[in-house]
XYZ file of C-alpha atoms in Angstrom:
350
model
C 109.306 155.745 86.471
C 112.590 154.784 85.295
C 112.935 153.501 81.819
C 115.009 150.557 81.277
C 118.371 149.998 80.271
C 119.024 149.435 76.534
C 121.916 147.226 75.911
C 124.338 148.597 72.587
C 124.058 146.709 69.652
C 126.867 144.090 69.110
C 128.956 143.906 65.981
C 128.292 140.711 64.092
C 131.283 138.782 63.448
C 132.616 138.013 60.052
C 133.163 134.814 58.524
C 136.432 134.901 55.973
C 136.725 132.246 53.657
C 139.835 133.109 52.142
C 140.093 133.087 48.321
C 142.059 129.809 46.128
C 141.125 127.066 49.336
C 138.841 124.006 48.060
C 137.225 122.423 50.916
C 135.479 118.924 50.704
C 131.800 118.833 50.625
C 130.902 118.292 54.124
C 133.132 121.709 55.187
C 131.335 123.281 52.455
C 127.241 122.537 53.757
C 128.717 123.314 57.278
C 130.080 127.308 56.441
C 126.983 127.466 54.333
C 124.629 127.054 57.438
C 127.484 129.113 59.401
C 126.479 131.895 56.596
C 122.428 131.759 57.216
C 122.709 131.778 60.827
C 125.741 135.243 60.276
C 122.848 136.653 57.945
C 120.289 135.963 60.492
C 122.374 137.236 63.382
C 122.849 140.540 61.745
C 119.179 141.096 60.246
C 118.230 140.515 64.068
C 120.868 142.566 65.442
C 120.328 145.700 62.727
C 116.117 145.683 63.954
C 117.449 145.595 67.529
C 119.516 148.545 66.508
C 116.897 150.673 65.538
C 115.098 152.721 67.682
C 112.115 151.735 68.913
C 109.954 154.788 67.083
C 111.445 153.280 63.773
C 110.429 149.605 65.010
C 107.010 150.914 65.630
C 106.269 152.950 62.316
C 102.873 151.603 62.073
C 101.493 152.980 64.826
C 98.251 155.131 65.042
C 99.274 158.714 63.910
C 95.364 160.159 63.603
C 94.924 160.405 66.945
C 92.863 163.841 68.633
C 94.981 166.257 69.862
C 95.075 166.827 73.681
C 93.475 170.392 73.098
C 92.096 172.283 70.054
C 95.173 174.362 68.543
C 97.663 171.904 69.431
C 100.887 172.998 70.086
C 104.020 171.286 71.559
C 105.857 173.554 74.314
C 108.966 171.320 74.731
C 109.306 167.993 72.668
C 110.466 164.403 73.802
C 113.682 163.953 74.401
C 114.413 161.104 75.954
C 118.058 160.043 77.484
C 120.042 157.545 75.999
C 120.245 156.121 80.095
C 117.689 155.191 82.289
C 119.994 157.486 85.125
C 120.047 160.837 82.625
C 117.946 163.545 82.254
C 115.755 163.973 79.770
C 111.989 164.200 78.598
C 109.845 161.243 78.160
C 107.206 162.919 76.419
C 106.013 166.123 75.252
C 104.680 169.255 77.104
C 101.295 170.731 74.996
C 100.184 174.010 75.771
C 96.620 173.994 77.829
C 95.175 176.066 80.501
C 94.177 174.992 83.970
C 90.276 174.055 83.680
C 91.145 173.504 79.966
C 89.163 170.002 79.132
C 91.807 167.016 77.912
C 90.264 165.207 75.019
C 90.577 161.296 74.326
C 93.034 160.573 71.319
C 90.710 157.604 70.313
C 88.287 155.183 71.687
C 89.437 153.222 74.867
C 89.425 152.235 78.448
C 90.602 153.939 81.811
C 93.410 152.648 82.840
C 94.407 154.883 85.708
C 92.651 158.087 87.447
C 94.233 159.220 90.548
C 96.969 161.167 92.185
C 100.744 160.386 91.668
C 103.223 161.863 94.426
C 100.222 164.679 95.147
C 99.546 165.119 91.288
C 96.406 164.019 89.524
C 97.450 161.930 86.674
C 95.083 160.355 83.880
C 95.691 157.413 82.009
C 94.226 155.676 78.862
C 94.600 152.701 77.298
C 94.091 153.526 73.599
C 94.669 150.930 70.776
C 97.665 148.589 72.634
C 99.368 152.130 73.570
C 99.017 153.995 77.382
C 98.434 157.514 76.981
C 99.302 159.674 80.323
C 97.867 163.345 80.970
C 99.688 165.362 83.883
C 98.589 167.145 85.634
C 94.631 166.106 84.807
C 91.929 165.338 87.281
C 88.931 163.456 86.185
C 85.520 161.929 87.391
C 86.279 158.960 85.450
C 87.361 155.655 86.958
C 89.507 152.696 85.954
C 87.558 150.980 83.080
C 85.023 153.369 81.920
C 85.360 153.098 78.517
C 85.734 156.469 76.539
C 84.970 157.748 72.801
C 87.882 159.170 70.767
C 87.404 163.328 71.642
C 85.202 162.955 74.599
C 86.378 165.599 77.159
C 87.969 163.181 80.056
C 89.075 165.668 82.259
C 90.621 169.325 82.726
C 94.255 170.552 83.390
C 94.810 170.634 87.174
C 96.708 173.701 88.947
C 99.049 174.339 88.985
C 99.745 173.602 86.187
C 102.767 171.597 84.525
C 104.646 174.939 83.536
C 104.133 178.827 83.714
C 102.948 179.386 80.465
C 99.963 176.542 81.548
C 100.509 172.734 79.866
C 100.656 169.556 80.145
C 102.701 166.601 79.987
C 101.529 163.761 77.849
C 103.315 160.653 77.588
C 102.938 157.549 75.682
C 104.013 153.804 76.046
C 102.892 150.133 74.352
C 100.484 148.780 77.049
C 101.846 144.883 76.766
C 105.475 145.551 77.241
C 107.726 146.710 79.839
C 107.336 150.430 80.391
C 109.569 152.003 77.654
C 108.349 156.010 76.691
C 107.452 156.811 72.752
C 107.277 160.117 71.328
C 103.775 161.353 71.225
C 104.430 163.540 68.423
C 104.098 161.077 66.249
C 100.967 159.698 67.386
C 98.312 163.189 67.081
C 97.223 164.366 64.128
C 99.085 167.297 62.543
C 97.708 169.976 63.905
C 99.215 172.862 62.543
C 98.016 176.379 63.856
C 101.283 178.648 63.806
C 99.955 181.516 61.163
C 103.336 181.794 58.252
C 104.709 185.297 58.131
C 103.027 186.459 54.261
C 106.719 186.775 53.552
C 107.149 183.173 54.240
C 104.856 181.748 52.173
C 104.972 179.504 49.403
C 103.703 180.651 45.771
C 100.103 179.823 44.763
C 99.399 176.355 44.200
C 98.317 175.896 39.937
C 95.466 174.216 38.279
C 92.571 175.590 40.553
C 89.329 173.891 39.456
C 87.164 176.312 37.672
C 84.488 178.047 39.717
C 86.310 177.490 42.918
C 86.624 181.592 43.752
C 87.650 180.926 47.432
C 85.036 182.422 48.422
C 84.310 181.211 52.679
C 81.606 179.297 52.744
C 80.840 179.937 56.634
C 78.685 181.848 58.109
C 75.486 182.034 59.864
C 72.466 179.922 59.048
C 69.288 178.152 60.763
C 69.096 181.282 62.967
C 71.584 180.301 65.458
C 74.599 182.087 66.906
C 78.416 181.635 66.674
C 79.404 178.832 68.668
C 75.815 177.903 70.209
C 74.523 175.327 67.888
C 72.280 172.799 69.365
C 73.289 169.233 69.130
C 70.398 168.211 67.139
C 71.450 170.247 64.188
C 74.780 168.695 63.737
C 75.507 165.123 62.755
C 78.755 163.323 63.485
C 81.413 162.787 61.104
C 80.943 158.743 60.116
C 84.645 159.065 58.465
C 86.255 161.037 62.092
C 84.473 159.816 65.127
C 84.153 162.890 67.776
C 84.175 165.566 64.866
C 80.766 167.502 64.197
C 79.397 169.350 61.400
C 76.079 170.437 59.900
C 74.251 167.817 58.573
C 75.189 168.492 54.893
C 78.313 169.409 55.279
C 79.169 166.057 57.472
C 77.127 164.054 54.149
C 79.623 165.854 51.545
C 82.864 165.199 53.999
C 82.568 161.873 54.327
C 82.088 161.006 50.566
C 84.955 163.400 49.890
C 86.771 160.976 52.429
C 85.794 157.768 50.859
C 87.339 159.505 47.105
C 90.569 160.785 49.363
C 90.756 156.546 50.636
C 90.821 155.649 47.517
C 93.868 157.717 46.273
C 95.839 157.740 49.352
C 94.627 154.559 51.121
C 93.899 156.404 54.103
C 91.455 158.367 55.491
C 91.406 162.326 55.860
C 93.219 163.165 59.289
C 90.558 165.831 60.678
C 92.008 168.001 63.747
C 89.151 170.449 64.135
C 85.680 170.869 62.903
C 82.855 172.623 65.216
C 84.089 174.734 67.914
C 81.395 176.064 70.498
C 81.709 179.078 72.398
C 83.561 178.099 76.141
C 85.796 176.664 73.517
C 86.597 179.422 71.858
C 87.254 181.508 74.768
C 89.241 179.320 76.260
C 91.633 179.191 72.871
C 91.677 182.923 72.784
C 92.733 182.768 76.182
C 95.373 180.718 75.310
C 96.627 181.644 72.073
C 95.955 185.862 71.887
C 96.162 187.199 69.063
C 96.763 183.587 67.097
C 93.090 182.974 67.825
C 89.353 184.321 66.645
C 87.609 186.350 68.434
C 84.795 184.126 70.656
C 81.766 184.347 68.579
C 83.552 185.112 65.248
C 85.543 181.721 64.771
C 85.037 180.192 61.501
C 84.198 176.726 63.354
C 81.282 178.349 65.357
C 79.716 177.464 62.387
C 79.899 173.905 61.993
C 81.216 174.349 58.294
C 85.050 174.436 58.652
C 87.420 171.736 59.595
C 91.247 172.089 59.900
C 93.344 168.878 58.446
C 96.239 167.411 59.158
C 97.962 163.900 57.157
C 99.846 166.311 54.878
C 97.255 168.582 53.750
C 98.072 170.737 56.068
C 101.377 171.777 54.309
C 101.404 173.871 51.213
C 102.593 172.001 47.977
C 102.628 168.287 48.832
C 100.311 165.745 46.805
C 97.841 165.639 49.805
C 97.374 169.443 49.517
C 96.955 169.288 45.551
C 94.816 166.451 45.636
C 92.523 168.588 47.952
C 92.715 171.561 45.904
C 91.801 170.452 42.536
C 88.870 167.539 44.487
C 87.834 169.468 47.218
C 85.032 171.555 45.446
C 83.495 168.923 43.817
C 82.326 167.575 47.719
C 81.536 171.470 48.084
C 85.039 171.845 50.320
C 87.012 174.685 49.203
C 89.901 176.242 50.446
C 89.150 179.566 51.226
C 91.149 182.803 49.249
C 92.088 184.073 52.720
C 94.549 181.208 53.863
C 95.882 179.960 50.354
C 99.570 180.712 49.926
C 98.810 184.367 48.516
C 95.649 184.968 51.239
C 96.293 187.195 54.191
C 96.486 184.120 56.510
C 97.480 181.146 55.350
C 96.314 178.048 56.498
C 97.394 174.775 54.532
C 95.282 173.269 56.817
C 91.682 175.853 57.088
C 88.931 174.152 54.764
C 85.267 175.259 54.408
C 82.184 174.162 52.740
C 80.109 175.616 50.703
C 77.154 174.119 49.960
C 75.320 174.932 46.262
């Protein structure tokens, strides 16, 4: 659908009040409410100005990612006129059967076909979320849990590579596209060239070796863990872990609130098997082998919210608080490791 027309921002007039005049008192109350309405007309017209991304900056930004291993295959680049070309919204790489995930809890808003392509959308938190091409069994007003699987990339598919548009809107205005960049969780998966990376973060907490702290346990297998050995993370709804390690994330959350006001942004945690197939499918060599993935394990979680980049506070904070919840960043994807991963954290339990 169209978008509509945005009208260009209007220069405020000035008011002169030329310098050595006296005026009499009545002249003077009169410019003075002249002046507060000028001040108000431009502080209206400068928000107007902005663009609507900037008017919206408090948005949701946590949300799940379409797809494990997010990544963005063309971004949003929307045209300045309803008429141009452009991109209202994002293409995210995912293969056909590939299962879309809800960004948060919500309702249905739309399941169907749109000129012969399935379309889903969701109404998520005063925003519309649209997945295309995605067919579903859901209907209009089933509600939905944030990373329940709500339907699987149609063929063909939006692109060769396989993907899928995603586009995002507020639900009580008129139809006018967002970038949903901004509203996933970081999700950063692109392995940095060792040449590329940064130098090893100081002041590692004594004792923390980086050491991985996944592996096998309770006799089960790589991506086959039975439900009723996992518990959900309280502090990331849809996110599962083993029981202790879910305990020790969430009160490593509640210490992370209190210092950043915020809660850890979690873009991964358990992967099962079809999943991991599926990503290596996807993603070759950028993947684990199915059966071998860290996440099989229920012990590893990738985060986003700025500790997924090398040397920024979030990343520090983690480093030097992380062990004391028994999450440690593991020797292999610090700065120095063989693969690093800002964003790869494991726990390690004793």
């Amino acid at each position: 659908m169209a978008d509509p027309l945005v009208s260009p921002p209007l220069d405020p007039a000035r008011i002169l009040r030329p310098a050595g005049i006296v005026r009499p008192a009545r002249m003077l109350h009169r410019n003075r409410a002249l002046r507060s309405l000028g001040a108000a007309l431009v502080a209206l017209l400068l928000v107007t100005a902005l663009p609507l991304d900037a008017r919206a900056a408090d948005h949701p930004s946590d949300w799940f990612t379409p797809v494990p291993g997010y990544t963005v295959t063309r971004p949003f680049d929307k045209p300045a006129q309803n008429w141009e070309s452009g991109h209202r919204g994002i293409d995210v790489g995912a293969l056909p059967g590939e299962a879309i995930r809800a960004p948060d809890a919500g309702t249905v808003r739309f399941a169907g076909t749109v000129a012969g392509r399935p379309v889903l959308s969701l109404e998520v938190a005063g925003y519309v979320v649209s997945f295309e091409p995605v067919g579903s069994e859901l209907s209009a007003g089933d509600e939905v849990f944030a990373g329940q699987p709500v339907g699987t990339v149609a063929e063909p598919a939006h692109c060769e590579t396989g993907c899928v548009h995603v586009g995002v809107w507020r639900a009580d205005a008129e139809k006018d596209y967002l970038n949903p960049a901004s509203f996933f969780a970081a999700d950063s998966t692109v392995l940095l060239p060792e040449a590329e990376a940064p130098s090893e973060l100081p002041a590692v907490p004594a004792g923390d070796d980086g050491a991985s702290g996944a592996g096998q346990w309770g006799g089960h297998e790589n991506g086959r863990i039975p439900a009723v050995a996992m518990c959900p993370l309280a502090s990331a709804p849809g996110h599962r872990l083993r029981c202790d390690a879910a305990k020790a994330f969430d009160a490593l959350d509640a210490a992370y609130r209190e210092e950043f006001g915020r809660g850890i942004s979690v873009t991964d945690s358990y992967r099962d098997y079809e999943t991991q197939v599926v990503l290596k499918r996807r993603k070759g060599r950028m993947a684990a082998t199915p059966g071998r993935s860290n996440h099989g394990w229920g012990l590893a979680v990738d985060l986003g919210g700025g500790i997924n980049s090398f040397g920024t506070v979030q990343h520090e904070w983690m480093r030097s608080n992380g062990p004391r919840f028994g999450w440690i960043h593991p020797a292999w994807a610090r700065s120095g490791g063989s693969l690093p991963e800002a964003w790869h954290w494991e726990f390690r339990s004793g």
